[in-house]
mmCIF file of C-alpha atoms in Angstrom:
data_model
loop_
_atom_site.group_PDB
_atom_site.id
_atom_site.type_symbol
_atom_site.label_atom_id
_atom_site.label_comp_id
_atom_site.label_asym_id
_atom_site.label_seq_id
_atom_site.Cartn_x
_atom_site.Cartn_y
_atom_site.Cartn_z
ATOM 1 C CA UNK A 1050 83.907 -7.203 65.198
ATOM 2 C CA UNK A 1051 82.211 -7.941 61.424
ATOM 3 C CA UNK A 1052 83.130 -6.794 58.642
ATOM 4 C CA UNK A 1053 82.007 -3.406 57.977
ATOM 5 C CA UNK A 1054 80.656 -2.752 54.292
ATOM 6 C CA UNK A 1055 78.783 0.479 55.256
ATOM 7 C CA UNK A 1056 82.082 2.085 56.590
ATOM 8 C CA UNK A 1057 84.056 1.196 53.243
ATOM 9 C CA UNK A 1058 81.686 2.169 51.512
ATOM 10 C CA UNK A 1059 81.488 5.582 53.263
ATOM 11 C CA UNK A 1060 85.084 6.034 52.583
ATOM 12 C CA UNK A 1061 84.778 5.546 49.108
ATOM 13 C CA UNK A 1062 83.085 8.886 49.055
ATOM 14 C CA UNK A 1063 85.516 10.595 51.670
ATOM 15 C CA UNK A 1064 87.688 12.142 49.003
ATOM 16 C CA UNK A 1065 84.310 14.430 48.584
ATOM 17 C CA UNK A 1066 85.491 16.398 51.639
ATOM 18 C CA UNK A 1067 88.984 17.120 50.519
ATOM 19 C CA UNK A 1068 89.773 19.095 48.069
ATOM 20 C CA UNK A 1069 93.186 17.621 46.705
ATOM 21 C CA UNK A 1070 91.000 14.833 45.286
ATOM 22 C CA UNK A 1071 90.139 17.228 42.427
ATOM 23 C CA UNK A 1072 93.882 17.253 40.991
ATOM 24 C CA UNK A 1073 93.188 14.079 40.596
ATOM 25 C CA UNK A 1074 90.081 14.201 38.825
ATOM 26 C CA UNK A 1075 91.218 16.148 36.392
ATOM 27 C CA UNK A 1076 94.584 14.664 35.860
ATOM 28 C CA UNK A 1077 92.476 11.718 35.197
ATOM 29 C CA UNK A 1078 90.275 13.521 32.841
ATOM 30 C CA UNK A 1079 92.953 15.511 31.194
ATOM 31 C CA UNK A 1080 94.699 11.662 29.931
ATOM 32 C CA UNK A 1081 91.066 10.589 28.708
ATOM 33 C CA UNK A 1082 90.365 13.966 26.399
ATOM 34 C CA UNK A 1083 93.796 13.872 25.575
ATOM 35 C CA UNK A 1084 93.462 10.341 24.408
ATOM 36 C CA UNK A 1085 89.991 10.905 22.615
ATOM 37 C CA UNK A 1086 91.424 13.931 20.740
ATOM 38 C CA UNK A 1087 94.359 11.997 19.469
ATOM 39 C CA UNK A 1088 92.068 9.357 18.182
ATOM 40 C CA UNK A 1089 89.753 11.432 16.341
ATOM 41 C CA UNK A 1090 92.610 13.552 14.861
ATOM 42 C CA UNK A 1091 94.118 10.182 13.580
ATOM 43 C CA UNK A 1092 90.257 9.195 12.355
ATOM 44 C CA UNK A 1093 90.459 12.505 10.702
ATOM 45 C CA UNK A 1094 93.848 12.170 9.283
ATOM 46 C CA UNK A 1095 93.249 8.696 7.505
ATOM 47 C CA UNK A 1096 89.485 8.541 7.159
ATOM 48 C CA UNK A 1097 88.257 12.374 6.668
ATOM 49 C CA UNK A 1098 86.874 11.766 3.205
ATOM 50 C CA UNK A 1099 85.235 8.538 4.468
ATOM 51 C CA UNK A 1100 83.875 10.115 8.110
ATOM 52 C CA UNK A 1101 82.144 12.741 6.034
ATOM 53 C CA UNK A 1102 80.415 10.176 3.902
ATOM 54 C CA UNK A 1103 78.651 8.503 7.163
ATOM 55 C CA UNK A 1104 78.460 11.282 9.261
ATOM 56 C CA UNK A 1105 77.461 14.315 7.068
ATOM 57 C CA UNK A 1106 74.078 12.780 5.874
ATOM 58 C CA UNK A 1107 75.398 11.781 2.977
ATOM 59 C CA UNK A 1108 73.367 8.654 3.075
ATOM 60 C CA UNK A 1109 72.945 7.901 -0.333
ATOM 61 C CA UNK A 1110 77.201 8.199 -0.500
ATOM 62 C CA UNK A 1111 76.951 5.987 2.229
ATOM 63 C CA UNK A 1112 75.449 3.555 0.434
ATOM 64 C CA UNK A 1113 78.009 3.285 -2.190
ATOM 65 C CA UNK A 1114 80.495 3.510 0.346
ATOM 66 C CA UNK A 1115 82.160 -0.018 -0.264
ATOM 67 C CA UNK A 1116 82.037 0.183 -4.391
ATOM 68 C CA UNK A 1117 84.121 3.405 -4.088
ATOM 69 C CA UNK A 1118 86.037 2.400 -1.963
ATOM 70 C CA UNK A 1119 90.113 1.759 -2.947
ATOM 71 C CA UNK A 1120 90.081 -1.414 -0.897
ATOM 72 C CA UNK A 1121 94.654 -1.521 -1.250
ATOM 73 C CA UNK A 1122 94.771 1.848 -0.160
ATOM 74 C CA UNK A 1123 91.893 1.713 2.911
ATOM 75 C CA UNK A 1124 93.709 -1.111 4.240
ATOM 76 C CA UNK A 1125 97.227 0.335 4.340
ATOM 77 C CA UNK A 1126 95.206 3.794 5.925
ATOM 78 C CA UNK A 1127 94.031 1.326 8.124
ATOM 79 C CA UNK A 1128 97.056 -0.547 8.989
ATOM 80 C CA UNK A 1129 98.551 3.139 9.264
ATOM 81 C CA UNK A 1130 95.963 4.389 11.834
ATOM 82 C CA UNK A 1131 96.813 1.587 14.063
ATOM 83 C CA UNK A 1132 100.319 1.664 14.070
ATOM 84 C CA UNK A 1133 99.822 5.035 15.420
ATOM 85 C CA UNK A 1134 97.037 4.150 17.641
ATOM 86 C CA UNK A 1135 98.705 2.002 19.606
ATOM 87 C CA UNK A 1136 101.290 3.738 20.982
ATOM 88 C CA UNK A 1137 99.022 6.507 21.837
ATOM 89 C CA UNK A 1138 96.458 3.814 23.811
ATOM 90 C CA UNK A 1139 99.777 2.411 25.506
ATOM 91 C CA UNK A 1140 100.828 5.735 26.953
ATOM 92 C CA UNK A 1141 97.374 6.515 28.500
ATOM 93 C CA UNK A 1142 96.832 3.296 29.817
ATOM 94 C CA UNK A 1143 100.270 3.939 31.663
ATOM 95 C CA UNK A 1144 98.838 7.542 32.047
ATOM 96 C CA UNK A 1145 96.174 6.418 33.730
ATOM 97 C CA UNK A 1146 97.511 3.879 35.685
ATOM 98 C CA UNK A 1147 99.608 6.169 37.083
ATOM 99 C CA UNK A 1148 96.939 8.640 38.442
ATOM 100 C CA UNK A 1149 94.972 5.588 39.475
ATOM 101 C CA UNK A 1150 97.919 4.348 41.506
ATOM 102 C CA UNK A 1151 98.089 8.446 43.113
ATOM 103 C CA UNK A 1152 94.466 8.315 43.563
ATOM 104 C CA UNK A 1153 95.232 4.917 46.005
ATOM 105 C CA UNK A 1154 98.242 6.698 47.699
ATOM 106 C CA UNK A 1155 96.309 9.637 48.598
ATOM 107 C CA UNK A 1156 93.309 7.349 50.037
ATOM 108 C CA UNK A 1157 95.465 5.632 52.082
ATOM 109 C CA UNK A 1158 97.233 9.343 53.336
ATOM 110 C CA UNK A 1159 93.802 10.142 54.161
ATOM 111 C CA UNK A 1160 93.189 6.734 55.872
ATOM 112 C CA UNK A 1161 96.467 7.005 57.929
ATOM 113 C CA UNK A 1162 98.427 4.952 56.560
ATOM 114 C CA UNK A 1163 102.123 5.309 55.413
ATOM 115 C CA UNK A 1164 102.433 3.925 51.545
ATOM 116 C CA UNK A 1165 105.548 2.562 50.080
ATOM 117 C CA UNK A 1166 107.838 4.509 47.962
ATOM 118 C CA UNK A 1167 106.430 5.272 44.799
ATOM 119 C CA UNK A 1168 108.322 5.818 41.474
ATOM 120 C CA UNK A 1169 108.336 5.337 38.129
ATOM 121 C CA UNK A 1170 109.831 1.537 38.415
ATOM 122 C CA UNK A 1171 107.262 0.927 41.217
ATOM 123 C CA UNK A 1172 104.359 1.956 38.439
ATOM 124 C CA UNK A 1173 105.620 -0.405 36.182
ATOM 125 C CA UNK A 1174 105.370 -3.389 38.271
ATOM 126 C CA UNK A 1175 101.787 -1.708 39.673
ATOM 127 C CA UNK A 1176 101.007 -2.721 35.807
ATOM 128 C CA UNK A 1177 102.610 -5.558 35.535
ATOM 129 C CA UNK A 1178 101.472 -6.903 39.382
ATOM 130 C CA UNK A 1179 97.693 -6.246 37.281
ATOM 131 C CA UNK A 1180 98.443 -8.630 34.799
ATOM 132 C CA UNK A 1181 100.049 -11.495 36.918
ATOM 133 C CA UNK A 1182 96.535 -10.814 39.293
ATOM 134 C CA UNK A 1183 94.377 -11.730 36.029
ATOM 135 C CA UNK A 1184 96.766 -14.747 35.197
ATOM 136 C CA UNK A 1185 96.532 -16.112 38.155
ATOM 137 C CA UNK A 1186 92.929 -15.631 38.523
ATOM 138 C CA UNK A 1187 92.798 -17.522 35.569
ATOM 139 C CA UNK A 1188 95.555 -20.216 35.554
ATOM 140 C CA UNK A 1189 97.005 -20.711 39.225
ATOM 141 C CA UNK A 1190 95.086 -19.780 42.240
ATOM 142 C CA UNK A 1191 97.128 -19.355 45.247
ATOM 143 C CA UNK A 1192 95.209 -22.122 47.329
ATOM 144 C CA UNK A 1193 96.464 -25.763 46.338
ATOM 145 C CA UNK A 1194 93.430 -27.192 46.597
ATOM 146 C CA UNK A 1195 91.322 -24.664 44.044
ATOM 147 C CA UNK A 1196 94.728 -24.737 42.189
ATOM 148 C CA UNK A 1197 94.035 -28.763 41.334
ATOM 149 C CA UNK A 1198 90.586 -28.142 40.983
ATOM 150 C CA UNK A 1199 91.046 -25.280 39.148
ATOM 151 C CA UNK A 1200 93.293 -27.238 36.488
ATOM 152 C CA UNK A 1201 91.228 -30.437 36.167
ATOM 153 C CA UNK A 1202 88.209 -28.642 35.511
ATOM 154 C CA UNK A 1203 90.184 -26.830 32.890
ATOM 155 C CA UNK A 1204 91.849 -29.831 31.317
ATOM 156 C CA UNK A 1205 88.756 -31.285 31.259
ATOM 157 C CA UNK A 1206 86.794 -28.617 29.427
ATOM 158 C CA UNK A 1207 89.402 -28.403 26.817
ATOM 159 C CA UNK A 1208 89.666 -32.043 26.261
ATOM 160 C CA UNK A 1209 85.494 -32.257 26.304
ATOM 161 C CA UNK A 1210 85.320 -29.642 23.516
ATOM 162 C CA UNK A 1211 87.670 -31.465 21.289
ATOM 163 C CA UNK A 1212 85.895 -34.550 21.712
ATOM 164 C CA UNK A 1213 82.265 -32.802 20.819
ATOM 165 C CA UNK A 1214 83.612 -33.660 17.386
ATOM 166 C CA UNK A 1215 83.008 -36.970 17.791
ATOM 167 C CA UNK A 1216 79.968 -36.866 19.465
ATOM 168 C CA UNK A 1217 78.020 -33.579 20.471
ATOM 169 C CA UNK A 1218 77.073 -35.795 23.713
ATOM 170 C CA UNK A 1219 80.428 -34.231 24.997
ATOM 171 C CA UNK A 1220 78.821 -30.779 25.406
ATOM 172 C CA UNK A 1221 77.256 -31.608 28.640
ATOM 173 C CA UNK A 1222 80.521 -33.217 29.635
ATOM 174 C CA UNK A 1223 81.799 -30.000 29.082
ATOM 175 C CA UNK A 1224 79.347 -27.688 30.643
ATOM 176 C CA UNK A 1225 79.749 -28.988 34.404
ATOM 177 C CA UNK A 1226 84.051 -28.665 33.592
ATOM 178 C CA UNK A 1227 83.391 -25.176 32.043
ATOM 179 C CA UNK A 1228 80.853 -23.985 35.243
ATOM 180 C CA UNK A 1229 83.774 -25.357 37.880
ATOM 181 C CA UNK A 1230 86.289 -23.472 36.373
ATOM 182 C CA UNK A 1231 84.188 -20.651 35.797
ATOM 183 C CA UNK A 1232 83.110 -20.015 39.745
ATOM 184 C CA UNK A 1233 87.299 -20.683 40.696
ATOM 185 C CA UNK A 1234 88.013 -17.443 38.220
ATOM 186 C CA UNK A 1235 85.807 -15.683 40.118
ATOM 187 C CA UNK A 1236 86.722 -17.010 43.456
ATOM 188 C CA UNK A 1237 90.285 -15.881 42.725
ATOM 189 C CA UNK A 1238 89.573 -12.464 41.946
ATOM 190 C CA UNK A 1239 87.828 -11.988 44.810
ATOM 191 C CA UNK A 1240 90.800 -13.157 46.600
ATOM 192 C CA UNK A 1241 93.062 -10.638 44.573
ATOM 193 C CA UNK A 1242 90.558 -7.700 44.790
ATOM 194 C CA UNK A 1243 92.851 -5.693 47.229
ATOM 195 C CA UNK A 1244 96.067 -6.368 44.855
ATOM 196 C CA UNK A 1245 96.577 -2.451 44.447
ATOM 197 C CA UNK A 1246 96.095 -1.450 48.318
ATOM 198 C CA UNK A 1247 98.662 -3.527 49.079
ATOM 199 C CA UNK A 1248 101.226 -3.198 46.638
ATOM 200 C CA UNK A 1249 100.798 0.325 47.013
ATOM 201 C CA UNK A 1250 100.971 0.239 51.014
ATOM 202 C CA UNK A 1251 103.922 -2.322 51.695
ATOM 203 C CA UNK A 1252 107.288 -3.543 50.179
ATOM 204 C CA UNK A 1253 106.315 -6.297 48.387
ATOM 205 C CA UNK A 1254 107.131 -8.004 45.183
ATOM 206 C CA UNK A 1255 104.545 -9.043 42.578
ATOM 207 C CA UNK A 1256 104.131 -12.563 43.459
ATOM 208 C CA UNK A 1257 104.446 -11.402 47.726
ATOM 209 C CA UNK A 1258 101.398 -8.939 46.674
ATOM 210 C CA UNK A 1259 99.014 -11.438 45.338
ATOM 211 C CA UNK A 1260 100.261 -13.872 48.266
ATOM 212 C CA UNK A 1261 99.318 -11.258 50.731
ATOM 213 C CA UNK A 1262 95.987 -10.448 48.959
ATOM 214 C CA UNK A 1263 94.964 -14.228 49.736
ATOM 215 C CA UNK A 1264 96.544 -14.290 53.332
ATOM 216 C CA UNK A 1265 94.528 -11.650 54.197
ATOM 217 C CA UNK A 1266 91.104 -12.552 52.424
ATOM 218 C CA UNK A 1267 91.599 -15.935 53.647
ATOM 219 C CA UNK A 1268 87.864 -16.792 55.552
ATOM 220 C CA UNK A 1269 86.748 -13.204 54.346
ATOM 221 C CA UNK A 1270 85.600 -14.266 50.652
ATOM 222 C CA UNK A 1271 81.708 -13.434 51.481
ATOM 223 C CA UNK A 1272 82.796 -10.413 52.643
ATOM 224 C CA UNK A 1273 85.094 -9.625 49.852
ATOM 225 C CA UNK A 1274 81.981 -11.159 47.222
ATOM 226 C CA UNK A 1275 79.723 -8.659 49.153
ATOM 227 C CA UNK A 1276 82.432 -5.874 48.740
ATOM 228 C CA UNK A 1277 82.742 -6.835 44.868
ATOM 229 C CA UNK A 1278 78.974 -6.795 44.228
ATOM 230 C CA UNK A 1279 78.486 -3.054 46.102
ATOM 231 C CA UNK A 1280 81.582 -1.754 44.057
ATOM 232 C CA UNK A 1281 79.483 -3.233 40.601
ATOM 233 C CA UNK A 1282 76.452 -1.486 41.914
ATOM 234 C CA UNK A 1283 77.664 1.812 42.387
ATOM 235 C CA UNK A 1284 79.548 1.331 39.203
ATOM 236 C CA UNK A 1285 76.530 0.943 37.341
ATOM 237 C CA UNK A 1286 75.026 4.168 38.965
ATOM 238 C CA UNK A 1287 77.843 6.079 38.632
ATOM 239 C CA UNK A 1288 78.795 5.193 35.253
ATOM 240 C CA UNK A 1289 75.681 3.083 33.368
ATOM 241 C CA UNK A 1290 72.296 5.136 34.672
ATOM 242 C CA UNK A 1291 73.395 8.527 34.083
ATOM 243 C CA UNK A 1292 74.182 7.251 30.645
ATOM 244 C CA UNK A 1293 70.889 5.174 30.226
ATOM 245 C CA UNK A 1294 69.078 8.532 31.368
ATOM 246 C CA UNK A 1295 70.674 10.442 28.897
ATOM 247 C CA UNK A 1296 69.435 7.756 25.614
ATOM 248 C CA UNK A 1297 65.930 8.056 27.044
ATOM 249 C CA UNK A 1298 65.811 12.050 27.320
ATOM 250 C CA UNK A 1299 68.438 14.613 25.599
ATOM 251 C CA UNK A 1300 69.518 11.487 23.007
ATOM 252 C CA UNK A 1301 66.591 10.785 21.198
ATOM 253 C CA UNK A 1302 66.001 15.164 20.033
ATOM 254 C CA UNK A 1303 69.421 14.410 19.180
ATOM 255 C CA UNK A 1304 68.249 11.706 16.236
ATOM 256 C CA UNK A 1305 68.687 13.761 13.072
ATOM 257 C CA UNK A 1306 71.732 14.426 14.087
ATOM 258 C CA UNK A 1307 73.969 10.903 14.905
ATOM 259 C CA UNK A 1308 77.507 12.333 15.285
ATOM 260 C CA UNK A 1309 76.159 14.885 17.615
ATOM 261 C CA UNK A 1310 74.408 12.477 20.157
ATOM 262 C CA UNK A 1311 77.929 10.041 19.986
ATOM 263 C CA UNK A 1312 79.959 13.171 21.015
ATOM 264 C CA UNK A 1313 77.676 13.864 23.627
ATOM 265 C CA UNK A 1314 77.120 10.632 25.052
ATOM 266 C CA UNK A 1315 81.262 10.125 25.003
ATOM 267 C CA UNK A 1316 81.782 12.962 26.577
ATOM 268 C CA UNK A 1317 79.144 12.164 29.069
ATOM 269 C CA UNK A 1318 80.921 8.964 29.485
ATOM 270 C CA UNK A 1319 84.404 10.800 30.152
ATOM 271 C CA UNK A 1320 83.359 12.999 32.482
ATOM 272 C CA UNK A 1321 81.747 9.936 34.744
ATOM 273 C CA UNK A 1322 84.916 7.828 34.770
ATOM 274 C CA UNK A 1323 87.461 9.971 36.759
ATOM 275 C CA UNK A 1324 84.813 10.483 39.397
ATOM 276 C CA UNK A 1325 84.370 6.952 39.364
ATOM 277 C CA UNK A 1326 87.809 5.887 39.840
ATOM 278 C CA UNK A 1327 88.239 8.144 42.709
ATOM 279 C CA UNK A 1328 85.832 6.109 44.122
ATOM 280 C CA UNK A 1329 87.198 3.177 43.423
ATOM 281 C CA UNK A 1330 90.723 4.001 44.903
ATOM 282 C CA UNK A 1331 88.907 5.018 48.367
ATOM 283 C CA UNK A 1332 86.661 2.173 48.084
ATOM 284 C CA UNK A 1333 89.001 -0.556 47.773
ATOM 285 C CA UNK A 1334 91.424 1.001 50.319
ATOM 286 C CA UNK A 1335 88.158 1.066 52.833
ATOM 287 C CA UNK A 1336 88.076 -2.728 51.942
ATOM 288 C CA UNK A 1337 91.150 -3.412 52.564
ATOM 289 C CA UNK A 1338 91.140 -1.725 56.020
ATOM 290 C CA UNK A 1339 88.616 -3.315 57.543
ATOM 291 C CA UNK A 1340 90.189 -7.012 56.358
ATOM 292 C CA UNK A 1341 93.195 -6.171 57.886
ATOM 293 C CA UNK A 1342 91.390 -5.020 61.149
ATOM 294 C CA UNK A 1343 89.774 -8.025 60.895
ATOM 295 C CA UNK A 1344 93.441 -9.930 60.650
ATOM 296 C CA UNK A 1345 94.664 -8.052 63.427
ATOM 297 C CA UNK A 1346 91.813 -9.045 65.433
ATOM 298 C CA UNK A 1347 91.502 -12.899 64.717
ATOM 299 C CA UNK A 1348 95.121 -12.422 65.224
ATOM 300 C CA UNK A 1349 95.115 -10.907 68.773
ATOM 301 C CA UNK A 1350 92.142 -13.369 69.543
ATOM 302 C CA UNK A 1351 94.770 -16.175 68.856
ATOM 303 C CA UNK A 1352 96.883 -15.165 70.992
#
């Protein structure tokens, strides 16, 4: 049986039908505002006098902005602002993890099948398993042979742009090393795209996970590549046209008035993303389904 793209793709919108998803939704929503608010209160807290230079129509203030300005003190506000920031931007991307990783448990409930234990512990490595999936999709893929390849061309594009110093002939020496290692990054992520399903479905370590995720998309990486390119697609209509709609029709009678149209147009942009991950989660469980229906299948062929 081929792979099925239409049927993973229906299930990435099967969370429409139950109404648990919108917990979910608005869990995920609830970390974003909360985020946004604590940002602008910490804008307002170390900038107010500045903000209402740029945003009040103060233009000709505006102007002047950088001769006023008490460039000792703006720094340490700056340096200030960020040491708050980012512990805030920390805790929601753990935040948000964390509902990602429910909205993946409940889509493979729905899908029938039994996920691992989940705690707090089990979140953490969820994060950290995300990172180790980008390293290796950038430093060691999990198939020798692209793993060799994958480090020559790399060696090679390093040592080509050092030598452009010598002679700018080197650029096109580097170019081909650069393009090699360039199409491996992307082959491994497409043999890591079902990372999460997995480590969220069995009891596996970190490095067993992104083993497993190229077990099972070994001989499947068209599929997967078709599967990556329908999950961009619908992430650009879920999340880029309504956006690109709203510059060419309720932004521009917003013109006169800049800070308006940015709140808008971020809120806009907040309330897309939750539905979008949702559809994510199902998606990429769908995916993962029909590869290991696939496995099972090639297996019992075997046999």
């Amino acid at each position: 049986m081929p792979f099925k793209i239409e049927d993973a793709l229906r299930y990435g919108f099967a969370w429409i039908e139950d109404r648990d998803s919108l917990k979910y939704i608005l869990l995920n929503l609830a970390v974003q505002l909360a985020t946004g608010a604590a940002t602008i209160l910490l804008l307002l807290m170390f900038f107010q006098q500045y903000l209402s230079l740029l945003f009040m129509g103060e233009s000709t203030s505006a102007a002047f902005l950088p001769l006023a300005l008490d460039w000792q003190e703006f720094i340490s506000k700056v340096i200030m602002f960020f040491a708050f920031l980012i512990p805030i931007l920390i805790i929601s991307g753990v935040a948000l993890a964390y509902v990602q990783a429910l909205m993946v448990l409940f889509a493979l409930r729905k899908k029938g099948l039994m996920p691992a234990s989940f705690s707090f512990i089990k979140l953490i490595r969820l994060i950290i398993m995300g990172i180790a999936a980008s390293l290796a999709a950038l430093f060691y893929s999990f198939d020798k042979t692209f793993r060799v390849i994958q480090w020559l061309s790399l060696f090679g594009s390093i040592v080509s742009i050092l030598l452009i110093r010598l002679s700018p002939l080197f650029i096109f020496l580097a170019l081909p090393f650069l393009l090699i290692y360039i199409i491996i990054v992307i082959y491994n992520f497409l043999r890591l795209f079902i990372t999460e399903p997995i480590f969220l479905h069995e009891e596996l370590g970190i490095i067993e996970t992104l083993k497993k995720s190229f077990e099972i998309t070994q001989d499947e990486i068209w599929n997967v590549f078709l599967a990556a390119l329908v999950l961009m697609v619908v992430s650009y209509i879920l999340n880029q046209l309504p956006l690109e709609l709203l510059k060419y029709t309720v932004l521009p009678m917003l013109s006169s008035q800049p800070t308006l149209a940015l709140i808008v147009s971020s809120l806009v942009a907040i309330l897309l993303a939750p539905i979008f991950a949702m559809f994510n989660a199902f998606y990429k469980v769908g995916v993962y389904t029909e590869l290991l229906s696939l496995k099972k299948q090639s297996a019992t062929a075997g046999i």
